[in-house]
Amino acid sequence: MEFINLKKQYITFQKEINEKIQKVLDEAQFIGGEEIQQFEEKLAEYIGRKYCISCGNGTDALELAFMALGVGDGDAVFCPDMTFIASIESACTLGATPIFCDIEKRTFNLSPSDLENKIVQVSKAGKLTPKVVVMVDFLGNPADIEVIQKICEKYNLLLIEDAAQAIGAVYNGQKCGSFGDISTTSFFPSKPLGCYGDGGAVFTDNQEIAECIKSLKVHGKGKSKYDNIRIGMNSRLDTIQAAVLQVKLKYLNNEIEIRQEKAEKYNKELMNYVDIPQITINSVSSYAQYVLLLKDVKNRNKLQNYLNERNIPSLVYYPKTLHSMKAFEKYKIEDNYPNSTVYSQCNVGIPFSAYITEMEQNKVIKSIIECITDGI
Ligand SMILES: *Cc1c(COP(=O)(O)O)cnc(C)c1O
C-alpha cells in the first residue's frame, strides 16, 4: 500500500501529462515561455487572486514574501509552533526573530488567542517590532482566517498565508491561497497540487508587491535582468513542471471532492476509537494528510509498529515542535506550548489520497481498530 498514491495518479493522467511534457521537449523551451505564463494565469484564476508568480519551491515563495514585506533585523515574525520549518526559516535568515504560538487542540492550527498573547508580550518587552504573522493551513485545513485577519488589523501587522498544504481547500467560500497580503504555496510532489520535482508560487492582489516579487525572483532585476535595482535571488519554476501542473490543475477539484469522501469514511469508522481531525468551520480541507491523534506517545508508537507489521505505511506530521528544535536554540525560548507538544507526541498520518481504494481503507481501518481494542 502506498502512503500517497502518486503512481496511480500518474497512470490516470499519463497520456495527457506525457503529451504536455513532449510538447515542451519538442519546443526546447525549458525556462519560461508560454506554459509558465498560462499556468500562472490559470492558477491565479483558480485561487481568485490578481497575481500568481511561480518560483522554485515553497520555501523560496516564503522567502520572496518576507523580502517583499521588508522583513529584517529587529522584526518579530509570528507563526504556529507546529508547522514545517520552512514557514518561518527564511524570516530568520533575513534577521527577524521567530515568535512561536501554540496551536488549537483539535484543528491543529495557529491559536488566535495565543497569537494575541504573544503580540502583546513582544510589544510590552519593547525589543522587537511585531511585523508579520504567518498563518498556515496545516495539513490542508484552513486556519482560523477571519479571526487572525482581525488580530492583524488590530495590531497593524502584515499577514502571510502559507498554503503549501492547502491548494484546493476552501474557507468561507474562498480558496486557500487567496488570503493575507501575500500567500504562498509549494508544488512538492506530495502536496495537494504537486509537480514532478520542485516548484512553488506566490500570490497577491497588490500590484506593487507583485512587481517587487517579479523583480526579486530574477536577481532583483530592473528593466532587464542585467540592470539590477535590488538584491534578489534566482527562483524559477521549470517549464516542464508548469506543463505537468497544467494537467493536474484541471482535475484538482474532482480530486478534492474524492478526498472528502475518503476522509468521511475514515472519520465515520474511526471516530469511536481515536481523535479524528476536526475541520475549521465553514471550510473544506484539502486533506494534504489524514492525521489522527492517539492517547499518548506510547499508543502512537504501538500503532505505528502494528501498522508497519501489516505493511501499512504511516508517518508522523511532525514529530517535533519548532520551539524545541536545536535550530532555534539561540532565541532562548522559554514559553510552554502544551497543545503543540501533545500533538507532536500523539499524531500519526495514515495512508491517504484520492486514489486509495476502498479495500485499502478497510484494511487500514480494521488494523487500527484491532490495535486500539487490543487493550492499548
Ligand atoms: C512543504 C511546505 C513548505 C515548503 O515547500 P517546499 O516546496 O518543500 O520548499 C512550506 N510550508 C509548509 C507548511 C509546507 O508543508
Short mmCIF file of C-alpha atoms and ligand atoms in Angstrom, two decimals:
data_model
loop_
_atom_site.label_atom_id
_atom_site.label_comp_id
_atom_site.label_asym_id
_atom_site.label_seq_id
_atom_site.Cartn_x
_atom_site.Cartn_y
_atom_site.Cartn_z
CA MET A 1 0.00 0.00 0.00
CA GLU A 2 1.27 3.49 -0.85
CA PHE A 3 1.11 6.31 1.70
CA ILE A 4 0.17 8.78 -1.04
CA ASN A 5 -0.50 7.03 -4.33
CA LEU A 6 1.30 9.27 -6.84
CA LYS A 7 1.89 6.33 -9.20
CA LYS A 8 -1.80 5.73 -9.63
CA GLN A 9 -2.44 9.43 -10.17
CA TYR A 10 0.21 9.48 -12.89
CA ILE A 11 -1.27 6.43 -14.62
CA THR A 12 -4.68 8.11 -14.58
CA PHE A 13 -3.41 11.20 -16.42
CA GLN A 14 -0.46 9.56 -18.15
CA LYS A 15 -1.44 10.25 -21.75
CA GLU A 16 -2.16 13.93 -21.17
CA ILE A 17 0.89 14.52 -18.99
CA ASN A 18 3.23 12.76 -21.43
CA GLU A 19 1.88 14.78 -24.34
CA LYS A 20 2.36 18.04 -22.44
CA ILE A 21 5.92 17.14 -21.46
CA GLN A 22 6.68 16.06 -25.03
CA LYS A 23 5.46 19.43 -26.28
CA VAL A 24 7.96 21.21 -24.04
CA LEU A 25 10.74 18.91 -25.28
CA ASP A 26 9.77 19.48 -28.91
CA GLU A 27 9.78 23.23 -28.46
CA ALA A 28 13.01 23.14 -26.42
CA GLN A 29 11.72 25.99 -24.26
CA PHE A 30 12.83 24.76 -20.85
CA ILE A 31 12.81 28.01 -18.88
CA GLY A 32 9.91 30.46 -19.01
CA GLY A 33 7.68 30.63 -22.04
CA GLU A 34 4.03 30.09 -22.72
CA GLU A 35 3.47 27.11 -20.39
CA ILE A 36 4.65 29.14 -17.41
CA GLN A 37 2.56 32.16 -18.29
CA GLN A 38 -0.54 30.06 -18.96
CA PHE A 39 -0.11 28.15 -15.73
CA GLU A 40 0.28 31.33 -13.67
CA GLU A 41 -2.86 32.77 -15.24
CA LYS A 42 -4.89 29.62 -14.71
CA LEU A 43 -3.78 29.21 -11.11
CA ALA A 44 -4.45 32.88 -10.29
CA GLU A 45 -7.94 32.43 -11.68
CA TYR A 46 -8.47 29.17 -9.79
CA ILE A 47 -7.34 30.68 -6.48
CA GLY A 48 -9.07 34.01 -7.06
CA ARG A 49 -6.01 36.26 -6.82
CA LYS A 50 -4.90 39.03 -9.16
CA TYR A 51 -1.28 37.88 -9.34
CA CYS A 52 0.36 34.45 -9.30
CA ILE A 53 4.15 34.41 -9.57
CA SER A 54 5.74 30.98 -9.94
CA CYS A 55 9.09 30.19 -8.34
CA GLY A 56 11.47 27.38 -7.46
CA ASN A 57 9.75 25.88 -4.40
CA GLY A 58 7.54 26.70 -1.43
CA THR A 59 10.47 27.79 0.71
CA ASP A 60 11.59 30.33 -1.91
CA ALA A 61 7.99 31.52 -2.16
CA LEU A 62 8.05 32.35 1.56
CA GLU A 63 11.48 33.96 1.30
CA LEU A 64 10.25 36.14 -1.58
CA ALA A 65 7.23 37.09 0.53
CA PHE A 66 9.37 38.04 3.55
CA MET A 67 11.74 40.03 1.33
CA ALA A 68 8.88 41.87 -0.38
CA LEU A 69 7.43 42.83 3.00
CA GLY A 70 10.82 44.12 4.11
CA VAL A 71 11.32 41.64 6.96
CA GLY A 72 14.70 42.04 8.62
CA ASP A 73 16.70 42.73 11.78
CA GLY A 74 14.65 43.67 14.81
CA ASP A 75 11.37 42.35 13.42
CA ALA A 76 9.22 39.77 15.17
CA VAL A 77 7.54 37.23 12.88
CA PHE A 78 4.78 35.11 14.42
CA CYS A 79 3.92 31.59 13.32
CA PRO A 80 2.44 28.39 14.73
CA ASP A 81 4.71 26.17 16.81
CA MET A 82 3.54 23.19 14.78
CA THR A 83 4.35 23.53 11.10
CA PHE A 84 7.15 22.70 8.69
CA ILE A 85 10.27 24.76 9.47
CA ALA A 86 10.06 26.44 6.03
CA SER A 87 7.09 28.52 7.27
CA ILE A 88 9.50 30.70 9.26
CA GLU A 89 13.04 29.67 8.29
CA SER A 90 13.78 32.39 5.73
CA ALA A 91 12.44 35.14 8.00
CA CYS A 92 15.23 34.08 10.38
CA THR A 93 17.83 34.11 7.59
CA LEU A 94 16.76 37.68 6.88
CA GLY A 95 17.47 38.57 10.51
CA ALA A 96 13.97 38.52 12.03
CA THR A 97 13.16 36.78 15.31
CA PRO A 98 10.64 33.92 15.21
CA ILE A 99 7.86 34.05 17.78
CA PHE A 100 6.11 30.71 18.03
CA CYS A 101 2.47 30.47 19.06
CA ASP A 102 0.61 27.45 20.35
CA ILE A 103 -1.96 25.64 18.21
CA GLU A 104 -5.62 24.79 18.76
CA LYS A 105 -6.19 21.39 20.34
CA ARG A 106 -8.44 19.93 17.68
CA THR A 107 -7.89 21.79 14.40
CA PHE A 108 -4.09 21.77 14.95
CA ASN A 109 -3.95 25.33 13.56
CA LEU A 110 -2.49 28.57 14.94
CA SER A 111 -4.31 29.57 18.13
CA PRO A 112 -5.63 33.13 17.70
CA SER A 113 -5.68 33.73 21.45
CA ASP A 114 -2.06 32.66 21.89
CA LEU A 115 -1.14 34.77 18.86
CA GLU A 116 -2.68 37.82 20.52
CA ASN A 117 -0.91 37.00 23.81
CA LYS A 118 2.43 36.78 22.06
CA ILE A 119 1.90 40.03 20.14
CA VAL A 120 1.13 41.85 23.39
CA GLN A 121 4.13 40.24 25.13
CA VAL A 122 6.54 41.25 22.36
CA SER A 123 5.15 44.78 22.23
CA LYS A 124 5.47 45.17 26.01
CA ALA A 125 9.06 43.86 26.03
CA GLY A 126 9.86 46.61 23.52
CA LYS A 127 12.92 44.96 21.97
CA LEU A 128 11.37 43.80 18.71
CA THR A 129 8.89 45.28 16.26
CA PRO A 130 5.91 42.98 15.66
CA LYS A 131 5.79 42.84 11.86
CA VAL A 132 4.33 39.76 10.18
CA VAL A 133 2.06 36.85 11.05
CA VAL A 134 2.44 33.62 9.08
CA MET A 135 -0.75 31.59 9.25
CA VAL A 136 -0.50 28.04 7.96
CA ASP A 137 -3.39 25.94 6.62
CA PHE A 138 -1.99 22.95 8.43
CA LEU A 139 -2.48 19.54 6.77
CA GLY A 140 -4.76 21.32 4.27
CA ASN A 141 -7.19 22.51 6.93
CA PRO A 142 -7.82 26.28 6.64
CA ALA A 143 -6.55 28.39 9.54
CA ASP A 144 -8.98 30.44 11.64
CA ILE A 145 -8.54 33.08 8.96
CA GLU A 146 -11.15 35.73 9.80
CA VAL A 147 -10.10 35.93 13.44
CA ILE A 148 -6.41 36.11 12.53
CA GLN A 149 -7.11 38.83 9.94
CA LYS A 150 -8.85 40.89 12.65
CA ILE A 151 -5.90 40.49 15.02
CA CYS A 152 -3.52 41.63 12.26
CA GLU A 153 -5.69 44.70 11.62
CA LYS A 154 -5.90 45.50 15.33
CA TYR A 155 -2.12 45.43 15.81
CA ASN A 156 -1.22 46.70 12.35
CA LEU A 157 0.63 43.55 11.29
CA LEU A 158 1.17 42.15 7.81
CA LEU A 159 -0.25 38.71 7.07
CA ILE A 160 1.18 35.83 5.03
CA GLU A 161 -0.86 32.71 4.34
CA ASP A 162 1.36 29.64 3.95
CA ALA A 163 -0.95 27.50 1.82
CA ALA A 164 1.72 24.93 0.87
CA GLN A 165 -0.56 22.13 2.06
CA ALA A 166 -3.87 23.71 1.13
CA ILE A 167 -4.30 24.30 -2.59
CA GLY A 168 -7.87 23.22 -3.27
CA ALA A 169 -9.04 23.94 0.28
CA VAL A 170 -11.82 26.49 0.85
CA TYR A 171 -12.57 28.94 3.69
CA ASN A 172 -15.92 30.82 3.73
CA GLY A 173 -16.40 30.06 0.05
CA GLN A 174 -12.98 31.42 -0.88
CA LYS A 175 -9.97 29.34 -1.93
CA CYS A 176 -6.99 28.97 0.36
CA GLY A 177 -4.02 30.77 -1.13
CA SER A 178 -6.12 33.90 -1.52
CA PHE A 179 -5.77 35.31 2.00
CA GLY A 180 -3.34 37.77 3.57
CA ASP A 181 -1.17 40.44 2.00
CA ILE A 182 0.75 37.61 0.35
CA SER A 183 0.02 33.90 0.15
CA THR A 184 2.43 31.16 -0.88
CA THR A 185 2.35 27.55 -1.92
CA SER A 186 4.52 24.58 -2.84
CA PHE A 187 4.24 22.06 -5.66
CA PHE A 188 6.39 19.45 -3.92
CA PRO A 189 5.16 16.12 -5.37
CA SER A 190 3.15 15.01 -2.34
CA LYS A 191 1.28 18.31 -1.83
CA PRO A 192 -2.37 18.52 -2.95
CA LEU A 193 -1.20 20.15 -6.20
CA GLY A 194 2.20 18.58 -6.80
CA CYS A 195 4.56 18.55 -9.76
CA TYR A 196 7.32 16.08 -10.69
CA GLY A 197 10.15 17.87 -8.94
CA ASP A 198 10.28 21.18 -7.10
CA GLY A 199 8.03 24.17 -7.61
CA GLY A 200 6.23 26.94 -5.78
CA ALA A 201 4.20 30.12 -6.20
CA VAL A 202 3.47 33.45 -4.56
CA PHE A 203 0.03 35.11 -4.75
CA THR A 204 -1.07 38.65 -4.06
CA ASP A 205 -3.69 41.22 -5.09
CA ASN A 206 -1.26 44.10 -4.59
CA GLN A 207 0.38 45.30 -7.80
CA GLU A 208 3.36 46.88 -6.06
CA ILE A 209 4.12 43.68 -4.15
CA ALA A 210 3.68 41.63 -7.35
CA GLU A 211 6.14 43.83 -9.26
CA CYS A 212 8.62 43.60 -6.39
CA ILE A 213 8.42 39.78 -6.28
CA LYS A 214 8.79 39.51 -10.07
CA SER A 215 11.98 41.52 -9.71
CA LEU A 216 13.27 39.70 -6.61
CA LYS A 217 12.95 36.25 -8.20
CA VAL A 218 15.16 37.36 -11.11
CA HIS A 219 18.16 38.69 -9.15
CA GLY A 220 16.36 41.93 -8.34
CA LYS A 221 16.09 42.88 -12.00
CA GLY A 222 15.09 46.35 -13.09
CA LYS A 223 14.14 46.95 -16.70
CA SER A 224 16.30 43.97 -17.65
CA LYS A 225 17.97 41.02 -15.99
CA TYR A 226 21.31 42.83 -16.38
CA ASP A 227 20.17 46.07 -14.80
CA ASN A 228 19.61 45.17 -11.17
CA ILE A 229 17.87 47.51 -8.80
CA ARG A 230 17.82 45.39 -5.62
CA ILE A 231 19.48 42.30 -4.19
CA GLY A 232 17.30 39.33 -5.05
CA MET A 233 17.62 35.65 -5.78
CA ASN A 234 17.19 33.15 -8.61
CA SER A 235 13.98 31.19 -8.30
CA ARG A 236 12.15 29.68 -11.25
CA LEU A 237 9.51 27.06 -11.89
CA ASP A 238 10.75 24.81 -14.73
CA THR A 239 8.65 24.81 -17.88
CA ILE A 240 8.23 21.02 -17.75
CA GLN A 241 6.81 21.35 -14.22
CA ALA A 242 4.35 24.01 -15.38
CA ALA A 243 3.22 21.63 -18.12
CA VAL A 244 2.60 18.84 -15.59
CA LEU A 245 0.81 21.24 -13.26
CA GLN A 246 -1.50 22.48 -16.00
CA VAL A 247 -2.82 18.95 -16.46
CA LYS A 248 -3.15 18.28 -12.73
CA LEU A 249 -4.89 21.59 -12.05
CA LYS A 250 -7.75 20.58 -14.37
CA TYR A 251 -8.54 17.58 -12.16
CA LEU A 252 -7.82 19.14 -8.79
CA ASN A 253 -11.42 19.99 -7.83
CA ASN A 254 -12.51 16.48 -8.66
CA GLU A 255 -9.70 15.06 -6.52
CA ILE A 256 -10.62 17.35 -3.64
CA GLU A 257 -14.19 16.02 -3.79
CA ILE A 258 -12.99 12.43 -3.73
CA ARG A 259 -10.71 13.26 -0.80
CA GLN A 260 -13.78 14.44 1.14
CA GLU A 261 -15.47 11.07 0.59
CA LYS A 262 -12.36 9.11 1.60
CA ALA A 263 -11.86 11.28 4.69
CA GLU A 264 -15.54 10.88 5.58
CA LYS A 265 -15.13 7.10 5.53
CA TYR A 266 -12.13 7.23 7.87
CA ASN A 267 -13.97 9.71 10.11
CA LYS A 268 -17.09 7.61 10.38
CA GLU A 269 -15.36 4.33 11.06
CA LEU A 270 -12.59 5.57 13.36
CA MET A 271 -14.32 8.28 15.42
CA ASN A 272 -15.16 5.92 18.28
CA TYR A 273 -11.57 4.76 18.64
CA VAL A 274 -9.26 7.75 18.10
CA ASP A 275 -9.45 11.54 17.78
CA ILE A 276 -10.28 12.26 14.16
CA PRO A 277 -9.26 15.57 12.54
CA GLN A 278 -11.60 18.49 13.15
CA ILE A 279 -12.05 20.79 10.19
CA THR A 280 -12.34 24.57 10.67
CA ILE A 281 -15.95 25.81 10.44
CA ASN A 282 -17.20 26.94 7.01
CA SER A 283 -14.23 25.16 5.48
CA VAL A 284 -13.28 22.39 3.11
CA SER A 285 -9.92 20.78 3.84
CA SER A 286 -7.70 19.64 1.01
CA TYR A 287 -6.57 16.84 3.36
CA ALA A 288 -2.94 17.08 2.36
CA GLN A 289 -2.61 14.43 5.05
CA TYR A 290 -5.14 12.50 7.06
CA VAL A 291 -3.83 12.67 10.62
CA LEU A 292 -5.21 11.04 13.77
CA LEU A 293 -4.46 11.72 17.41
CA LEU A 294 -3.75 8.80 19.74
CA LYS A 295 -3.94 8.93 23.52
CA ASP A 296 -0.21 9.35 24.09
CA VAL A 297 3.19 8.75 22.57
CA LYS A 298 3.26 5.10 23.69
CA ASN A 299 -0.04 4.33 21.97
CA ARG A 300 1.09 6.17 18.88
CA ASN A 301 4.31 4.18 18.63
CA LYS A 302 2.47 0.94 19.26
CA LEU A 303 0.01 1.71 16.47
CA GLN A 304 2.81 2.58 14.06
CA ASN A 305 4.54 -0.73 14.77
CA TYR A 306 1.28 -2.60 14.43
CA LEU A 307 0.60 -0.99 11.03
CA ASN A 308 4.17 -1.49 9.91
CA GLU A 309 3.95 -5.24 10.62
CA ARG A 310 0.95 -5.32 8.27
CA ASN A 311 2.77 -3.36 5.55
CA ILE A 312 0.67 -0.28 6.13
CA PRO A 313 2.80 2.87 5.95
CA SER A 314 2.26 5.68 8.44
CA LEU A 315 4.07 8.97 9.08
CA VAL A 316 4.22 11.49 11.89
CA TYR A 317 3.42 15.10 10.82
CA TYR A 318 5.52 16.33 12.61
CA PRO A 319 7.44 14.64 15.43
CA LYS A 320 8.92 17.88 16.86
CA THR A 321 7.57 21.29 17.76
CA LEU A 322 9.52 24.20 16.30
CA HIS A 323 10.25 25.82 19.68
CA SER A 324 12.06 22.69 20.87
CA MET A 325 14.37 22.41 17.87
CA LYS A 326 18.11 22.97 18.10
CA ALA A 327 17.87 25.30 15.10
CA PHE A 328 16.06 27.87 17.27
CA GLU A 329 18.22 27.41 20.39
CA LYS A 330 19.74 30.88 20.10
CA TYR A 331 16.36 32.56 20.62
CA LYS A 332 16.21 31.12 24.16
CA ILE A 333 12.51 30.32 24.02
CA GLU A 334 11.09 29.74 27.48
CA ASP A 335 7.36 29.50 26.80
CA ASN A 336 5.41 26.29 27.10
CA TYR A 337 3.41 25.03 24.18
CA PRO A 338 1.06 22.44 25.68
CA ASN A 339 -1.10 21.82 22.61
CA SER A 340 1.62 21.58 20.00
CA THR A 341 3.66 19.39 22.36
CA VAL A 342 0.81 16.93 22.88
CA TYR A 343 0.11 16.99 19.15
CA SER A 344 3.76 16.17 18.30
CA GLN A 345 3.62 13.14 20.60
CA CYS A 346 0.21 11.77 19.62
CA ASN A 347 -0.25 12.42 15.89
CA VAL A 348 0.03 9.88 13.14
CA GLY A 349 -0.79 10.19 9.44
CA ILE A 350 -2.32 7.17 7.74
CA PRO A 351 -2.41 6.23 4.03
CA PHE A 352 -4.49 8.75 2.15
CA SER A 353 -5.02 10.20 -1.33
CA ALA A 354 -7.77 10.48 -3.89
CA TYR A 355 -6.51 7.14 -5.22
CA ILE A 356 -6.69 4.98 -2.11
CA THR A 357 -9.10 2.08 -2.73
CA GLU A 358 -11.97 1.02 -0.52
CA MET A 359 -10.18 -2.27 0.15
CA GLU A 360 -7.04 -0.44 1.26
CA GLN A 361 -9.04 1.87 3.52
CA ASN A 362 -10.85 -1.13 5.02
CA LYS A 363 -7.54 -2.79 5.79
CA VAL A 364 -6.21 0.37 7.49
CA ILE A 365 -9.42 0.81 9.50
CA LYS A 366 -9.53 -2.83 10.58
CA SER A 367 -5.90 -2.76 11.70
CA ILE A 368 -6.31 0.46 13.69
CA ILE A 369 -9.42 -0.84 15.47
CA GLU A 370 -7.71 -4.16 16.23
CA CYS A 371 -4.70 -2.40 17.69
CA ILE A 372 -6.78 0.05 19.75
CA THR A 373 -9.18 -2.54 21.16
CA ASP A 374 -6.28 -4.85 21.96
CA GLY A 375 -6.01 -3.07 25.29
CA ILE A 376 -3.90 -0.03 24.34
C1 LIG B 1 6.11 21.86 2.03
C2 LIG B 1 5.94 23.06 2.85
C3 LIG B 1 6.72 24.21 2.64
C4 LIG B 1 7.91 24.26 1.75
O1 LIG B 1 7.75 23.86 0.45
P1 LIG B 1 8.99 23.32 -0.41
O2 LIG B 1 8.45 23.32 -1.80
O3 LIG B 1 9.33 21.96 0.08
O4 LIG B 1 10.11 24.28 -0.25
C5 LIG B 1 6.43 25.34 3.39
N1 LIG B 1 5.45 25.34 4.30
C6 LIG B 1 4.70 24.25 4.54
C7 LIG B 1 3.61 24.31 5.56
C8 LIG B 1 4.93 23.06 3.83
O5 LIG B 1 4.19 21.98 4.09
#
